[in-house]
mmCIF file of C-alpha atoms in Angstrom:
data_model
loop_
_atom_site.group_PDB
_atom_site.id
_atom_site.type_symbol
_atom_site.label_atom_id
_atom_site.label_comp_id
_atom_site.label_asym_id
_atom_site.label_seq_id
_atom_site.Cartn_x
_atom_site.Cartn_y
_atom_site.Cartn_z
ATOM 1 C CA GLY A 25 -107.607 213.651 11.870
ATOM 2 C CA GLY A 26 -103.981 213.692 13.029
ATOM 3 C CA LYS A 27 -102.975 216.101 10.263
ATOM 4 C CA LEU A 28 -105.790 218.477 11.158
ATOM 5 C CA ASP A 29 -104.875 218.305 14.857
ATOM 6 C CA LEU A 30 -101.284 219.166 13.986
ATOM 7 C CA ALA A 31 -102.406 222.018 11.734
ATOM 8 C CA ALA A 32 -104.625 223.369 14.515
ATOM 9 C CA ALA A 33 -101.752 223.149 17.004
ATOM 10 C CA MET A 34 -99.480 225.017 14.611
ATOM 11 C CA GLN A 35 -102.148 227.704 14.208
ATOM 12 C CA ASP A 36 -102.383 228.074 17.993
ATOM 13 C CA LEU A 37 -98.611 228.478 18.180
ATOM 14 C CA GLU A 38 -98.574 231.056 15.406
ATOM 15 C CA ARG A 39 -101.441 232.946 17.034
ATOM 16 C CA ALA A 40 -99.502 233.044 20.309
ATOM 17 C CA ARG A 41 -96.505 234.497 18.474
ATOM 18 C CA GLU A 42 -98.690 237.122 16.826
ATOM 19 C CA ASP A 43 -100.314 238.057 20.133
ATOM 20 C CA LEU A 44 -96.848 238.452 21.655
ATOM 21 C CA SER A 45 -95.712 240.650 18.754
ATOM 22 C CA ILE A 46 -98.719 242.939 19.117
ATOM 23 C CA ASN A 47 -98.248 243.103 22.884
ATOM 24 C CA VAL A 48 -94.574 244.059 22.533
ATOM 25 C CA MET A 49 -95.441 246.667 19.885
ATOM 26 C CA THR A 50 -98.099 248.148 22.173
ATOM 27 C CA LEU A 51 -95.662 248.390 25.083
ATOM 28 C CA TYR A 52 -93.026 249.915 22.793
ATOM 29 C CA LEU A 53 -95.452 252.601 21.614
ATOM 30 C CA GLN A 54 -96.410 253.244 25.236
ATOM 31 C CA VAL A 55 -92.757 253.958 26.010
ATOM 32 C CA LEU A 56 -92.539 256.370 23.063
ATOM 33 C CA TYR A 57 -95.735 258.064 24.207
ATOM 34 C CA ASN A 58 -94.429 258.501 27.759
ATOM 35 C CA LYS A 59 -91.112 259.772 26.446
ATOM 36 C CA GLU A 60 -92.833 262.595 24.597
ATOM 37 C CA LEU A 61 -95.072 263.403 27.561
ATOM 38 C CA THR A 62 -91.917 263.683 29.670
ATOM 39 C CA GLN A 63 -90.405 266.071 27.136
ATOM 40 C CA ILE A 64 -93.577 268.165 27.232
ATOM 41 C CA ALA A 65 -93.429 268.269 31.033
ATOM 42 C CA GLU A 66 -89.783 269.370 30.866
ATOM 43 C CA ARG A 67 -90.647 272.218 28.502
ATOM 44 C CA GLN A 68 -93.548 273.295 30.692
ATOM 45 C CA LEU A 69 -91.315 273.378 33.759
ATOM 46 C CA GLU A 70 -88.777 275.444 31.858
ATOM 47 C CA LEU A 71 -91.468 277.973 30.927
ATOM 48 C CA SER A 72 -92.852 278.236 34.459
ATOM 49 C CA THR A 73 -89.325 278.589 35.852
ATOM 50 C CA GLN A 74 -88.680 281.479 33.486
ATOM 51 C CA GLN A 75 -91.975 283.045 34.542
ATOM 52 C CA ALA A 76 -91.045 282.713 38.230
ATOM 53 C CA VAL A 77 -87.726 284.473 37.618
ATOM 54 C CA ARG A 78 -89.480 287.184 35.626
ATOM 55 C CA SER A 79 -92.088 287.685 38.374
ATOM 56 C CA ARG A 80 -89.428 288.140 41.020
ATOM 57 C CA GLU A 81 -87.777 290.779 38.869
ATOM 58 C CA LEU A 82 -91.070 292.587 38.200
ATOM 59 C CA VAL A 83 -92.009 292.482 41.871
ATOM 60 C CA ALA A 84 -88.601 293.908 42.806
ATOM 61 C CA ALA A 85 -89.121 296.698 40.268
ATOM 62 C CA GLY A 86 -92.583 297.428 41.691
ATOM 63 C CA LYS A 87 -94.374 296.505 38.444
ATOM 64 C CA GLN A 88 -96.281 293.562 39.985
ATOM 65 C CA PRO A 89 -97.685 292.867 43.451
ATOM 66 C CA GLU A 90 -95.945 290.441 45.813
ATOM 67 C CA SER A 91 -98.702 287.893 45.275
ATOM 68 C CA ALA A 92 -97.635 287.452 41.639
ATOM 69 C CA ARG A 93 -94.318 286.065 42.814
ATOM 70 C CA TYR A 94 -95.939 283.378 44.973
ATOM 71 C CA GLU A 95 -98.429 282.474 42.271
ATOM 72 C CA SER A 96 -95.648 281.973 39.733
ATOM 73 C CA GLU A 97 -93.610 279.893 42.190
ATOM 74 C CA ALA A 98 -96.666 277.742 42.911
ATOM 75 C CA LEU A 99 -97.049 277.198 39.165
ATOM 76 C CA MET A 100 -93.409 276.157 38.946
ATOM 77 C CA ALA A 101 -93.865 273.677 41.820
ATOM 78 C CA LYS A 102 -96.917 272.177 40.095
ATOM 79 C CA ASP A 103 -94.957 271.665 36.883
ATOM 80 C CA GLN A 104 -92.119 270.065 38.838
ATOM 81 C CA LEU A 105 -94.609 267.573 40.277
ATOM 82 C CA SER A 106 -96.002 266.873 36.820
ATOM 83 C CA LEU A 107 -92.512 266.186 35.502
ATOM 84 C CA THR A 108 -91.784 263.791 38.355
ATOM 85 C CA GLN A 109 -95.004 261.888 37.603
ATOM 86 C CA ALA A 110 -94.204 261.789 33.872
ATOM 87 C CA ARG A 111 -90.742 260.369 34.575
ATOM 88 C CA ASN A 112 -92.215 257.737 36.883
ATOM 89 C CA ASP A 113 -94.723 256.734 34.198
ATOM 90 C CA LEU A 114 -91.889 256.458 31.681
ATOM 91 C CA GLN A 115 -89.859 254.212 33.967
ATOM 92 C CA LEU A 116 -92.896 251.990 34.529
ATOM 93 C CA ALA A 117 -93.472 251.748 30.768
ATOM 94 C CA LEU A 118 -89.812 250.783 30.254
ATOM 95 C CA LEU A 119 -90.136 248.162 32.986
ATOM 96 C CA ASN A 120 -93.210 246.638 31.345
ATOM 97 C CA LEU A 121 -91.444 246.468 27.980
ATOM 98 C CA SER A 122 -88.304 244.994 29.526
ATOM 99 C CA GLN A 123 -90.321 242.275 31.257
ATOM 100 C CA ALA A 124 -92.212 241.477 28.050
ATOM 101 C CA LEU A 125 -88.818 240.928 26.391
ATOM 102 C CA ASN A 126 -87.844 238.550 29.231
ATOM 103 C CA ARG A 127 -84.865 240.651 30.259
ATOM 104 C CA GLU A 128 -83.261 239.740 33.561
ATOM 105 C CA SER A 129 -83.254 243.349 34.727
ATOM 106 C CA ALA A 130 -84.665 246.676 33.572
ATOM 107 C CA ALA A 131 -81.731 248.604 35.025
ATOM 108 C CA GLY A 132 -80.305 250.949 32.394
ATOM 109 C CA PHE A 133 -82.816 249.723 29.806
ATOM 110 C CA ASP A 134 -83.897 252.262 27.202
ATOM 111 C CA ILE A 135 -84.963 252.405 23.567
ATOM 112 C CA VAL A 136 -84.128 254.520 20.549
ATOM 113 C CA ALA A 137 -87.120 256.629 19.574
ATOM 114 C CA PRO A 138 -87.882 256.882 15.832
ATOM 115 C CA GLN A 139 -88.889 260.237 14.439
ATOM 116 C CA PHE A 140 -92.509 260.502 13.378
ATOM 117 C CA ASP A 141 -92.719 263.765 11.495
ATOM 118 C CA SER A 142 -95.636 264.827 9.296
ATOM 119 C CA VAL A 143 -94.055 263.235 6.216
ATOM 120 C CA ALA A 144 -93.569 259.872 7.927
ATOM 121 C CA LEU A 145 -97.119 259.899 9.238
ATOM 122 C CA ALA A 146 -98.486 260.831 5.818
ATOM 123 C CA SER A 147 -96.722 257.794 4.343
ATOM 124 C CA LEU A 148 -98.278 255.588 7.030
ATOM 125 C CA HIS A 149 -101.660 256.970 6.008
ATOM 126 C CA MET A 150 -101.438 255.142 2.678
ATOM 127 C CA LEU A 151 -103.900 252.600 4.017
ATOM 128 C CA GLY A 152 -105.177 251.203 0.736
ATOM 129 C CA THR A 153 -108.783 250.002 0.966
ATOM 130 C CA ALA A 154 -110.469 247.730 3.484
ATOM 131 C CA ASP A 155 -111.417 245.359 0.639
ATOM 132 C CA ASP A 156 -107.768 245.039 -0.430
ATOM 133 C CA VAL A 157 -106.691 244.246 3.124
ATOM 134 C CA TYR A 158 -109.477 241.673 3.502
ATOM 135 C CA ALA A 159 -108.652 240.012 0.179
ATOM 136 C CA TYR A 160 -105.067 239.538 1.312
ATOM 137 C CA ALA A 161 -106.025 238.404 4.803
ATOM 138 C CA THR A 162 -108.420 235.687 3.654
ATOM 139 C CA GLU A 163 -105.638 234.080 1.625
ATOM 140 C CA ASN A 164 -102.654 234.705 3.875
ATOM 141 C CA TYR A 165 -103.723 235.636 7.387
ATOM 142 C CA LEU A 166 -102.211 232.959 9.606
ATOM 143 C CA CYS A 167 -105.084 232.792 12.066
ATOM 144 C CA TRP A 168 -107.769 232.080 9.427
ATOM 145 C CA PRO A 169 -106.148 230.408 6.401
ATOM 146 C CA ALA A 170 -108.661 229.465 3.726
ATOM 147 C CA SER A 171 -106.585 226.398 2.859
ATOM 148 C CA LEU A 172 -107.081 224.967 6.361
ATOM 149 C CA HIS A 173 -110.817 225.512 6.100
ATOM 150 C CA LYS A 174 -110.910 223.616 2.797
ATOM 151 C CA VAL A 175 -108.962 220.739 4.310
ATOM 152 C CA CYS A 176 -111.441 220.501 7.187
ATOM 153 C CA VAL A 177 -114.454 220.482 4.893
ATOM 154 C CA LYS A 178 -112.849 218.027 2.477
ATOM 155 C CA ALA A 179 -111.947 215.640 5.276
ATOM 156 C CA THR A 180 -115.506 215.658 6.565
ATOM 157 C CA LYS A 181 -116.831 214.927 3.069
ATOM 158 C CA ASN A 182 -114.477 211.967 2.826
ATOM 159 C CA ASP A 183 -115.825 210.666 6.114
ATOM 160 C CA THR A 184 -119.298 210.726 4.580
ATOM 161 C CA MET A 185 -118.050 208.749 1.570
ATOM 162 C CA ILE A 186 -116.590 206.137 3.878
ATOM 163 C CA PHE A 187 -120.020 205.618 5.386
ATOM 164 C CA ASP A 188 -121.707 205.352 1.963
ATOM 165 C CA PHE A 189 -119.252 202.948 0.330
ATOM 166 C CA GLU A 190 -117.411 200.775 2.797
ATOM 167 C CA ARG A 191 -115.200 198.703 0.486
ATOM 168 C CA PHE A 192 -114.185 198.547 -3.167
ATOM 169 C CA MET A 193 -112.936 195.143 -4.413
ATOM 170 C CA GLY A 194 -111.255 193.944 -7.636
ATOM 171 C CA ARG A 195 -109.733 190.659 -8.849
ATOM 172 C CA TYR A 196 -108.016 189.436 -12.010
ATOM 173 C CA GLY A 197 -107.110 185.758 -12.799
ATOM 174 C CA THR A 198 -105.759 183.640 -15.641
ATOM 175 C CA GLY A 199 -104.219 180.190 -16.220
ATOM 176 C CA ILE A 200 -101.623 178.439 -18.395
ATOM 177 C CA TYR A 201 -102.046 174.680 -19.033
ATOM 178 C CA SER A 202 -99.442 172.374 -20.550
ATOM 179 C CA THR A 203 -102.140 170.095 -21.966
ATOM 180 C CA GLN A 204 -103.371 172.797 -24.314
ATOM 181 C CA GLU A 205 -101.648 173.331 -27.603
ATOM 182 C CA ALA A 206 -102.242 177.064 -27.761
ATOM 183 C CA ALA A 207 -99.261 179.345 -27.343
ATOM 184 C CA PHE A 208 -98.400 180.930 -24.040
ATOM 185 C CA GLY A 209 -99.631 184.375 -24.948
ATOM 186 C CA THR A 210 -102.872 183.088 -26.412
ATOM 187 C CA GLN A 211 -103.639 180.988 -23.308
ATOM 188 C CA PHE A 212 -102.870 184.001 -21.076
ATOM 189 C CA ARG A 213 -105.516 186.091 -22.861
ATOM 190 C CA LYS A 214 -108.205 183.421 -23.368
ATOM 191 C CA ASN A 215 -108.063 181.956 -19.870
ATOM 192 C CA SER A 216 -108.230 185.313 -18.063
ATOM 193 C CA SER A 217 -111.138 186.317 -15.832
ATOM 194 C CA GLU A 218 -111.990 189.581 -14.068
ATOM 195 C CA PHE A 219 -114.192 190.538 -11.147
ATOM 196 C CA VAL A 220 -115.108 193.968 -9.810
ATOM 197 C CA GLY A 221 -117.457 194.553 -6.887
ATOM 198 C CA VAL A 222 -118.525 197.049 -4.252
ATOM 199 C CA SER A 223 -119.359 195.975 -0.722
ATOM 200 C CA MET A 224 -122.101 197.991 0.915
ATOM 201 C CA SER A 225 -123.634 197.838 4.345
ATOM 202 C CA VAL A 226 -127.402 198.057 4.143
ATOM 203 C CA PRO A 227 -128.749 199.456 7.448
ATOM 204 C CA ILE A 228 -131.647 196.994 8.005
ATOM 205 C CA PHE A 229 -130.756 195.189 11.218
ATOM 206 C CA ASN A 230 -128.215 197.577 12.777
ATOM 207 C CA ARG A 231 -130.736 200.081 14.182
ATOM 208 C CA ARG A 232 -129.929 202.547 11.362
ATOM 209 C CA ALA A 233 -126.448 203.099 12.816
ATOM 210 C CA THR A 234 -124.877 203.660 9.406
ATOM 211 C CA HIS A 235 -127.556 206.140 8.411
ATOM 212 C CA ASN A 236 -127.110 208.032 11.648
ATOM 213 C CA SER A 237 -123.356 208.075 11.137
ATOM 214 C CA ILE A 238 -123.802 209.538 7.665
ATOM 215 C CA LEU A 239 -126.233 212.125 9.004
ATOM 216 C CA SER A 240 -123.855 213.056 11.825
ATOM 217 C CA ALA A 241 -120.982 213.478 9.402
ATOM 218 C CA ARG A 242 -123.045 215.701 7.137
ATOM 219 C CA ILE A 243 -124.150 217.807 10.101
ATOM 220 C CA ALA A 244 -120.521 218.120 11.191
ATOM 221 C CA MET A 245 -119.576 219.198 7.684
ATOM 222 C CA ARG A 246 -122.343 221.811 7.671
ATOM 223 C CA LYS A 247 -121.221 223.098 11.064
ATOM 224 C CA GLN A 248 -117.693 223.405 9.747
ATOM 225 C CA GLN A 249 -118.902 225.351 6.724
ATOM 226 C CA LEU A 250 -120.904 227.681 8.970
ATOM 227 C CA ALA A 251 -117.884 228.134 11.229
ATOM 228 C CA VAL A 252 -115.772 229.114 8.234
ATOM 229 C CA THR A 253 -118.400 231.606 7.079
ATOM 230 C CA ASP A 254 -118.672 233.062 10.564
ATOM 231 C CA ALA A 255 -114.886 233.363 10.826
ATOM 232 C CA GLU A 256 -114.693 235.134 7.474
ATOM 233 C CA GLN A 257 -117.455 237.552 8.462
ATOM 234 C CA SER A 258 -115.746 238.269 11.781
ATOM 235 C CA LEU A 259 -112.461 238.843 10.000
ATOM 236 C CA ARG A 260 -114.059 241.274 7.545
ATOM 237 C CA LYS A 261 -115.689 243.154 10.429
ATOM 238 C CA GLU A 262 -112.370 243.389 12.299
ATOM 239 C CA ILE A 263 -110.523 244.636 9.214
ATOM 240 C CA GLU A 264 -113.171 247.219 8.326
ATOM 241 C CA GLN A 265 -113.133 248.520 11.906
ATOM 242 C CA ALA A 266 -109.331 248.609 11.897
ATOM 243 C CA TRP A 267 -109.291 250.534 8.617
ATOM 244 C CA TYR A 268 -111.838 253.136 9.723
ATOM 245 C CA ASN A 269 -110.149 253.478 13.126
ATOM 246 C CA ALA A 270 -106.823 254.153 11.413
ATOM 247 C CA ASP A 271 -108.339 256.689 9.029
ATOM 248 C CA ALA A 272 -110.202 258.446 11.871
ATOM 249 C CA ALA A 273 -107.047 258.483 13.999
ATOM 250 C CA TYR A 274 -105.151 260.247 11.222
ATOM 251 C CA SER A 275 -107.921 262.862 10.914
ATOM 252 C CA LYS A 276 -107.741 263.343 14.681
ATOM 253 C CA TYR A 277 -103.983 263.809 14.433
ATOM 254 C CA ARG A 278 -104.356 266.478 11.727
ATOM 255 C CA SER A 279 -106.952 268.331 13.814
ATOM 256 C CA ALA A 280 -104.756 268.131 16.934
ATOM 257 C CA ASP A 281 -101.806 269.458 14.947
ATOM 258 C CA ALA A 282 -103.822 272.484 13.820
ATOM 259 C CA ALA A 283 -105.111 273.059 17.369
ATOM 260 C CA LEU A 284 -101.555 273.030 18.720
ATOM 261 C CA ALA A 285 -100.429 275.575 16.142
ATOM 262 C CA SER A 286 -103.186 277.945 17.289
ATOM 263 C CA ALA A 287 -102.421 277.342 20.972
ATOM 264 C CA ARG A 288 -98.741 278.149 20.405
ATOM 265 C CA VAL A 289 -99.604 281.441 18.706
ATOM 266 C CA ALA A 290 -101.876 282.374 21.609
ATOM 267 C CA PHE A 291 -99.202 281.498 24.162
ATOM 268 C CA ALA A 292 -96.519 283.458 22.286
ATOM 269 C CA TYR A 293 -98.742 286.506 22.395
ATOM 270 C CA GLU A 294 -99.367 286.055 26.135
ATOM 271 C CA GLN A 295 -95.653 285.519 26.762
ATOM 272 C CA GLN A 296 -94.865 288.856 25.097
ATOM 273 C CA LYS A 297 -97.375 290.533 27.382
ATOM 274 C CA ALA A 298 -95.806 288.821 30.400
ATOM 275 C CA ASP A 299 -92.331 290.004 29.414
ATOM 276 C CA ALA A 300 -93.661 293.572 29.304
ATOM 277 C CA GLY A 301 -95.378 293.183 32.671
ATOM 278 C CA ARG A 302 -98.850 293.508 31.121
ATOM 279 C CA SER A 303 -100.061 289.955 31.791
ATOM 280 C CA THR A 304 -101.258 288.358 35.011
ATOM 281 C CA VAL A 305 -99.997 285.009 36.220
ATOM 282 C CA PHE A 306 -103.503 283.648 35.718
ATOM 283 C CA ASP A 307 -103.607 284.670 32.036
ATOM 284 C CA PHE A 308 -100.075 283.350 31.459
ATOM 285 C CA ASN A 309 -100.882 280.029 33.132
ATOM 286 C CA ASP A 310 -104.163 279.715 31.206
ATOM 287 C CA ALA A 311 -102.436 280.135 27.828
ATOM 288 C CA LYS A 312 -99.617 277.828 28.892
ATOM 289 C CA THR A 313 -102.042 275.150 30.094
ATOM 290 C CA ARG A 314 -104.006 275.245 26.831
ATOM 291 C CA MET A 315 -100.781 274.828 24.883
ATOM 292 C CA GLU A 316 -99.682 271.936 27.109
ATOM 293 C CA LYS A 317 -103.062 270.244 26.654
ATOM 294 C CA ALA A 318 -102.829 270.660 22.878
ATOM 295 C CA GLU A 319 -99.310 269.161 22.875
ATOM 296 C CA SER A 320 -100.466 266.163 24.902
ATOM 297 C CA GLU A 321 -103.480 265.595 22.655
ATOM 298 C CA LEU A 322 -101.280 265.729 19.573
ATOM 299 C CA VAL A 323 -98.905 263.117 20.996
ATOM 300 C CA GLN A 324 -101.819 260.889 21.943
ATOM 301 C CA ALA A 325 -103.391 261.224 18.490
ATOM 302 C CA LYS A 326 -100.075 260.535 16.795
ATOM 303 C CA TYR A 327 -99.374 257.267 18.572
ATOM 304 C CA GLU A 328 -102.974 256.159 18.320
ATOM 305 C CA PHE A 329 -102.691 256.531 14.546
ATOM 306 C CA VAL A 330 -99.340 254.706 14.457
ATOM 307 C CA PHE A 331 -100.856 251.840 16.437
ATOM 308 C CA ARG A 332 -103.946 251.659 14.213
ATOM 309 C CA SER A 333 -101.877 251.689 11.024
ATOM 310 C CA LYS A 334 -99.681 248.879 12.359
ATOM 311 C CA ILE A 335 -102.741 246.765 13.095
ATOM 312 C CA LEU A 336 -103.601 247.062 9.395
ATOM 313 C CA ASP A 337 -100.027 246.049 8.550
ATOM 314 C CA PHE A 338 -100.576 242.987 10.732
ATOM 315 C CA TYR A 339 -103.599 241.968 8.649
ATOM 316 C CA ARG A 340 -101.523 242.534 5.502
ATOM 317 C CA GLY A 341 -98.847 240.188 6.809
ATOM 318 C CA ARG A 342 -96.251 242.962 7.054
ATOM 319 C CA PRO A 343 -93.630 242.948 9.832
ATOM 320 C CA LEU A 344 -94.537 245.074 12.856
ATOM 321 C CA GLU A 345 -91.664 247.503 12.394
ATOM 322 C CA LEU A 346 -91.286 251.191 13.201
#
């Protein structure tokens, strides 16, 4: 009982460490996500600033109405607000990560961002199969070790045996007598006696207490076996969901990457028209907004896939490294 209690306590401690690792990884990815959103906001502000300058020049040359100037400046102000919000979100994400690391202060705290290009993401997409991940997890996953389950079931079976056979007894005796003429060794063998017995408690006058104890132990053993089966089924379900989520996230990333490529081509075409004074601020802003949305969706899909792939690494027992 004491050994099992200690094993359970160690499992709780290890689970707490794992939960902390996943939490820190999640906060770290949130920082990376906000960093890229901030970079997108900076690029969008740069584009709208260029458009505002261009509009002023076109208005001065009489190629656009005065209203185009104010529309472009309003667009620039909106992008400036978006950048301010993105920077605030980034600082909050850094604060959350700093606090999770138990730092005394978040002042000046920052992280180095790894580069997740298409090649790196393709390597992360080598997910293996859900069955392979499950096979490893059932033998090695710290939260559900098969060895601990076997110990629990074995201990309960031993409890049942204790109820069935309470005591095993054995005795051996011999004697050496000086009055006998036989040699020492001969007397030792001839005068020996053995006794073996088993003491059992027959539940006749004890209100069937022993029988009930045996029944309770067997029920407890069955409950433990069912708990193990339920844990294994839950683990398989979690792993299968994690695998399919990771695979779907990678497909989403590929689709978002293709959508961004198309949005950039459309914006480049609209930007050429704007440079020639043949595009309205509305058309320019529409193409720019669609490109910004595609960039944001790509970043979101990318880090969702990275997170999902790292959850699979967790089930494989791999370090949560980026």
